[in-house]
């Protein structure tokens, strides 16, 4: 379904991210940093700034393989402060150094991906408690329109569906990695900014989001899977 609303001015999607570099644990590591600007809010599963709320910046930081720090939230906050950003933000981590970007109708999707450790979401056995390893497929997607709380949740589901579609179409027998993360940023509703109530794959903005995420994930896993996909998923 598509919310039928009169046209209104929208804030542009996220600007191109800043590429940051640092040396940590003997490795040269990268990070992508976006400045969201005023009047934007996010929904995210990120360890820093997760949930729903207005956010000023988004950081997707690469960390060393075998990352073992038990304070990822503090670590990300320090990286953001070093980069010079202030206020509330979203911080994601990844061990991957493969990124891709795709646009569709004003929606921008940015994906960092590695597919060495992957599998299906539903599998036998108990899940692990406590801090997990850094996420491998991180999706940051920007919608240049206001979304209701429900539509933000809907957007996360749509992004996840598009990610799984891209993985399967790329030949991977999996739904993702155990620690994937997602962040959707959109305009905040306001007195003069009506909000779209739907972001499913057949809604106006959900369809664009799905196509952008699908293309970005396919590009990222194609680059990450240099040795080619295997028939069976791992882990």
Short mmCIF file of C-alpha atoms in Angstrom, two decimals:
data_model
loop_
_atom_site.label_atom_id
_atom_site.label_comp_id
_atom_site.label_asym_id
_atom_site.label_seq_id
_atom_site.Cartn_x
_atom_site.Cartn_y
_atom_site.Cartn_z
CA UNK A 1 0.00 0.00 0.00
CA UNK A 2 1.04 3.58 -0.60
CA UNK A 3 0.16 6.44 1.71
CA UNK A 4 -1.70 9.06 -0.33
CA UNK A 5 -0.36 12.42 0.77
CA UNK A 6 -0.02 15.81 -0.89
CA UNK A 7 3.47 16.52 -2.25
CA UNK A 8 5.80 18.27 0.14
CA UNK A 9 9.42 19.37 0.21
CA UNK A 10 11.84 16.71 1.38
CA UNK A 11 15.28 16.89 2.88
CA UNK A 12 17.88 15.42 0.50
CA UNK A 13 19.06 11.91 1.26
CA UNK A 14 22.30 11.55 3.18
CA UNK A 15 25.27 13.34 1.62
CA UNK A 16 28.25 11.28 0.55
CA UNK A 17 30.03 9.91 3.62
CA UNK A 18 33.47 10.96 4.78
CA UNK A 19 36.04 8.19 4.50
CA UNK A 20 38.10 7.99 7.69
CA UNK A 21 41.25 5.95 8.25
CA UNK A 22 43.09 4.94 11.39
CA UNK A 23 45.62 2.36 12.56
CA UNK A 24 44.43 0.07 15.33
CA UNK A 25 45.66 -3.32 16.54
CA UNK A 26 48.36 -3.11 13.87
CA UNK A 27 45.85 -2.83 11.02
CA UNK A 28 44.88 0.04 8.71
CA UNK A 29 41.13 0.41 9.21
CA UNK A 30 38.45 2.49 7.53
CA UNK A 31 35.16 4.06 8.55
CA UNK A 32 32.32 5.86 6.82
CA UNK A 33 30.81 8.89 8.55
CA UNK A 34 27.59 10.63 7.55
CA UNK A 35 26.27 13.89 8.97
CA UNK A 36 22.50 13.51 9.10
CA UNK A 37 21.67 17.16 9.73
CA UNK A 38 18.73 18.56 11.72
CA UNK A 39 15.25 17.13 11.44
CA UNK A 40 16.37 13.57 10.70
CA UNK A 41 15.72 10.49 12.81
CA UNK A 42 16.80 6.90 12.57
CA UNK A 43 15.72 3.42 13.43
CA UNK A 44 18.62 1.09 13.98
CA UNK A 45 19.83 -2.15 15.51
CA UNK A 46 23.24 -0.54 16.08
CA UNK A 47 25.10 -1.03 19.35
CA UNK A 48 25.41 2.76 19.70
CA UNK A 49 22.33 4.91 19.21
CA UNK A 50 20.03 2.02 18.37
CA UNK A 51 16.25 2.20 18.52
CA UNK A 52 14.22 5.13 17.19
CA UNK A 53 15.19 8.75 17.71
CA UNK A 54 16.64 11.92 16.23
CA UNK A 55 20.32 11.48 15.41
CA UNK A 56 22.99 13.87 14.17
CA UNK A 57 25.44 11.45 12.57
CA UNK A 58 25.98 7.83 11.52
CA UNK A 59 29.30 6.01 11.77
CA UNK A 60 30.05 2.63 10.21
CA UNK A 61 33.49 1.67 11.52
CA UNK A 62 35.66 -1.21 10.41
CA UNK A 63 37.43 -3.06 13.22
CA UNK A 64 40.15 -5.68 13.18
CA UNK A 65 39.32 -9.33 12.56
CA UNK A 66 39.14 -11.11 15.88
CA UNK A 67 37.81 -7.98 17.63
CA UNK A 68 37.51 -8.75 21.33
CA UNK A 69 36.73 -5.49 23.08
CA UNK A 70 33.76 -5.72 25.44
CA UNK A 71 32.87 -2.01 25.27
CA UNK A 72 31.89 -1.46 21.61
CA UNK A 73 29.50 1.37 22.50
CA UNK A 74 32.27 3.35 24.20
CA UNK A 75 34.71 2.48 21.42
CA UNK A 76 32.36 3.84 18.75
CA UNK A 77 31.66 6.99 20.76
CA UNK A 78 35.41 7.64 21.02
CA UNK A 79 35.87 7.14 17.28
CA UNK A 80 33.06 9.60 16.58
CA UNK A 81 34.50 12.18 18.98
CA UNK A 82 37.91 11.82 17.35
CA UNK A 83 36.26 12.49 13.99
CA UNK A 84 34.90 15.74 15.39
CA UNK A 85 31.17 15.03 15.48
CA UNK A 86 28.98 15.99 18.41
CA UNK A 87 25.50 15.18 19.60
CA UNK A 88 23.63 11.91 19.41
CA UNK A 89 24.54 9.47 16.67
CA UNK A 90 24.41 5.90 15.44
CA UNK A 91 27.50 3.70 15.53
CA UNK A 92 27.85 0.39 13.69
CA UNK A 93 30.83 -1.97 13.48
CA UNK A 94 32.00 -4.29 10.76
CA UNK A 95 35.01 -6.48 10.11
CA UNK A 96 34.46 -6.07 6.36
CA UNK A 97 36.24 -3.61 4.12
CA UNK A 98 33.92 -3.97 1.16
CA UNK A 99 31.37 -1.25 0.49
CA UNK A 100 28.80 -0.44 -2.18
CA UNK A 101 26.29 2.31 -2.80
CA UNK A 102 23.07 2.46 -4.84
CA UNK A 103 20.32 5.03 -5.37
CA UNK A 104 16.71 4.69 -6.43
CA UNK A 105 14.29 7.61 -6.67
CA UNK A 106 16.09 9.64 -4.02
CA UNK A 107 16.66 6.73 -1.62
CA UNK A 108 20.35 6.01 -0.99
CA UNK A 109 21.64 2.67 0.30
CA UNK A 110 25.17 2.12 1.60
CA UNK A 111 26.30 -1.44 2.35
CA UNK A 112 29.49 -2.89 3.83
CA UNK A 113 29.60 -6.64 3.45
CA UNK A 114 31.61 -9.76 4.01
CA UNK A 115 30.14 -13.22 3.60
CA UNK A 116 32.75 -15.51 5.12
CA UNK A 117 30.50 -16.36 8.08
CA UNK A 118 26.90 -16.79 7.02
CA UNK A 119 23.84 -18.98 7.45
CA UNK A 120 20.06 -19.07 7.80
CA UNK A 121 18.34 -17.15 10.59
CA UNK A 122 16.31 -20.15 11.82
CA UNK A 123 18.62 -22.96 12.86
CA UNK A 124 18.83 -25.46 15.74
CA UNK A 125 20.65 -24.56 18.93
CA UNK A 126 20.67 -21.79 21.47
CA UNK A 127 21.81 -18.29 20.61
CA UNK A 128 24.86 -16.71 22.22
CA UNK A 129 24.47 -14.22 25.05
CA UNK A 130 26.50 -11.06 25.56
CA UNK A 131 28.50 -8.98 23.10
CA UNK A 132 28.75 -10.50 19.65
CA UNK A 133 31.44 -10.09 17.01
CA UNK A 134 31.16 -7.05 14.72
CA UNK A 135 28.38 -7.14 12.14
CA UNK A 136 29.36 -8.23 8.68
CA UNK A 137 26.56 -6.97 6.40
CA UNK A 138 25.73 -3.46 7.55
CA UNK A 139 23.01 -1.57 5.69
CA UNK A 140 22.59 2.19 6.02
CA UNK A 141 19.70 3.54 3.97
CA UNK A 142 18.37 7.11 3.71
CA UNK A 143 14.81 8.02 2.76
CA UNK A 144 14.19 11.69 1.82
CA UNK A 145 10.69 11.75 3.33
CA UNK A 146 9.08 11.62 6.75
CA UNK A 147 8.03 8.21 8.04
CA UNK A 148 5.85 7.30 11.00
CA UNK A 149 7.20 5.00 13.71
CA UNK A 150 5.36 2.08 12.15
CA UNK A 151 6.72 2.92 8.71
CA UNK A 152 10.26 3.01 10.12
CA UNK A 153 9.78 -0.53 11.45
CA UNK A 154 8.29 -1.47 8.07
CA UNK A 155 11.38 -0.01 6.35
CA UNK A 156 13.70 -2.24 8.39
CA UNK A 157 11.69 -5.30 7.36
CA UNK A 158 11.77 -4.20 3.71
CA UNK A 159 15.53 -3.61 3.80
CA UNK A 160 16.04 -7.07 5.31
CA UNK A 161 13.85 -8.73 2.70
CA UNK A 162 15.80 -6.98 -0.07
CA UNK A 163 19.10 -8.07 1.49
CA UNK A 164 18.03 -11.72 1.61
CA UNK A 165 16.78 -11.54 -1.98
CA UNK A 166 20.14 -10.16 -3.09
CA UNK A 167 22.04 -12.90 -1.25
CA UNK A 168 19.95 -15.72 -2.70
CA UNK A 169 20.10 -14.27 -6.21
CA UNK A 170 23.86 -13.98 -5.86
CA UNK A 171 24.10 -17.71 -5.19
CA UNK A 172 24.44 -17.68 -1.40
CA UNK A 173 22.45 -20.28 0.51
CA UNK A 174 21.81 -18.02 3.51
CA UNK A 175 19.71 -15.18 4.93
CA UNK A 176 22.70 -13.20 6.19
CA UNK A 177 25.44 -13.30 8.78
CA UNK A 178 24.84 -13.76 12.53
CA UNK A 179 25.58 -10.11 13.34
CA UNK A 180 24.15 -8.05 10.48
CA UNK A 181 23.00 -4.54 11.39
CA UNK A 182 20.71 -1.99 9.76
CA UNK A 183 20.07 1.73 10.06
CA UNK A 184 17.29 3.62 8.26
CA UNK A 185 17.35 7.42 8.36
CA UNK A 186 14.37 9.54 7.33
CA UNK A 187 12.88 12.96 7.92
CA UNK A 188 11.23 13.49 11.30
CA UNK A 189 7.47 14.16 11.13
CA UNK A 190 6.44 17.69 12.02
CA UNK A 191 3.54 20.15 11.95
CA UNK A 192 4.19 21.01 8.31
CA UNK A 193 5.68 17.69 7.26
CA UNK A 194 3.21 14.87 6.88
CA UNK A 195 4.55 11.38 7.39
CA UNK A 196 4.14 8.34 5.20
CA UNK A 197 2.49 5.49 7.10
CA UNK A 198 3.85 2.63 4.98
CA UNK A 199 7.30 1.52 3.86
CA UNK A 200 6.59 -2.02 2.69
CA UNK A 201 8.03 -3.21 -0.63
CA UNK A 202 4.93 -2.11 -2.59
CA UNK A 203 4.66 1.36 -1.02
CA UNK A 204 6.12 4.44 -2.69
CA UNK A 205 9.25 4.78 -0.56
CA UNK A 206 9.50 1.12 0.41
CA UNK A 207 9.76 0.05 -3.22
CA UNK A 208 12.59 2.50 -3.82
CA UNK A 209 14.31 1.45 -0.60
CA UNK A 210 14.06 -2.23 -1.57
CA UNK A 211 15.59 -1.67 -5.00
CA UNK A 212 18.43 0.47 -3.64
CA UNK A 213 19.30 -2.02 -0.88
CA UNK A 214 19.02 -4.96 -3.28
CA UNK A 215 21.48 -3.42 -5.74
CA UNK A 216 23.93 -2.29 -3.07
CA UNK A 217 23.99 -5.69 -1.35
CA UNK A 218 24.50 -7.49 -4.67
CA UNK A 219 27.39 -5.19 -5.53
CA UNK A 220 28.96 -5.61 -2.08
CA UNK A 221 28.75 -9.40 -1.91
CA UNK A 222 29.96 -9.72 -5.50
CA UNK A 223 33.11 -7.87 -4.50
CA UNK A 224 33.42 -9.66 -1.15
CA UNK A 225 32.98 -13.13 -2.63
CA UNK A 226 36.12 -13.04 -4.75
CA UNK A 227 36.37 -16.80 -4.60
CA UNK A 228 32.72 -17.15 -5.60
CA UNK A 229 29.72 -18.30 -3.55
CA UNK A 230 29.38 -21.83 -2.27
CA UNK A 231 26.24 -23.93 -2.45
CA UNK A 232 26.00 -24.41 1.31
CA UNK A 233 25.91 -21.62 3.87
CA UNK A 234 28.38 -21.55 6.73
CA UNK A 235 27.93 -21.03 10.48
#
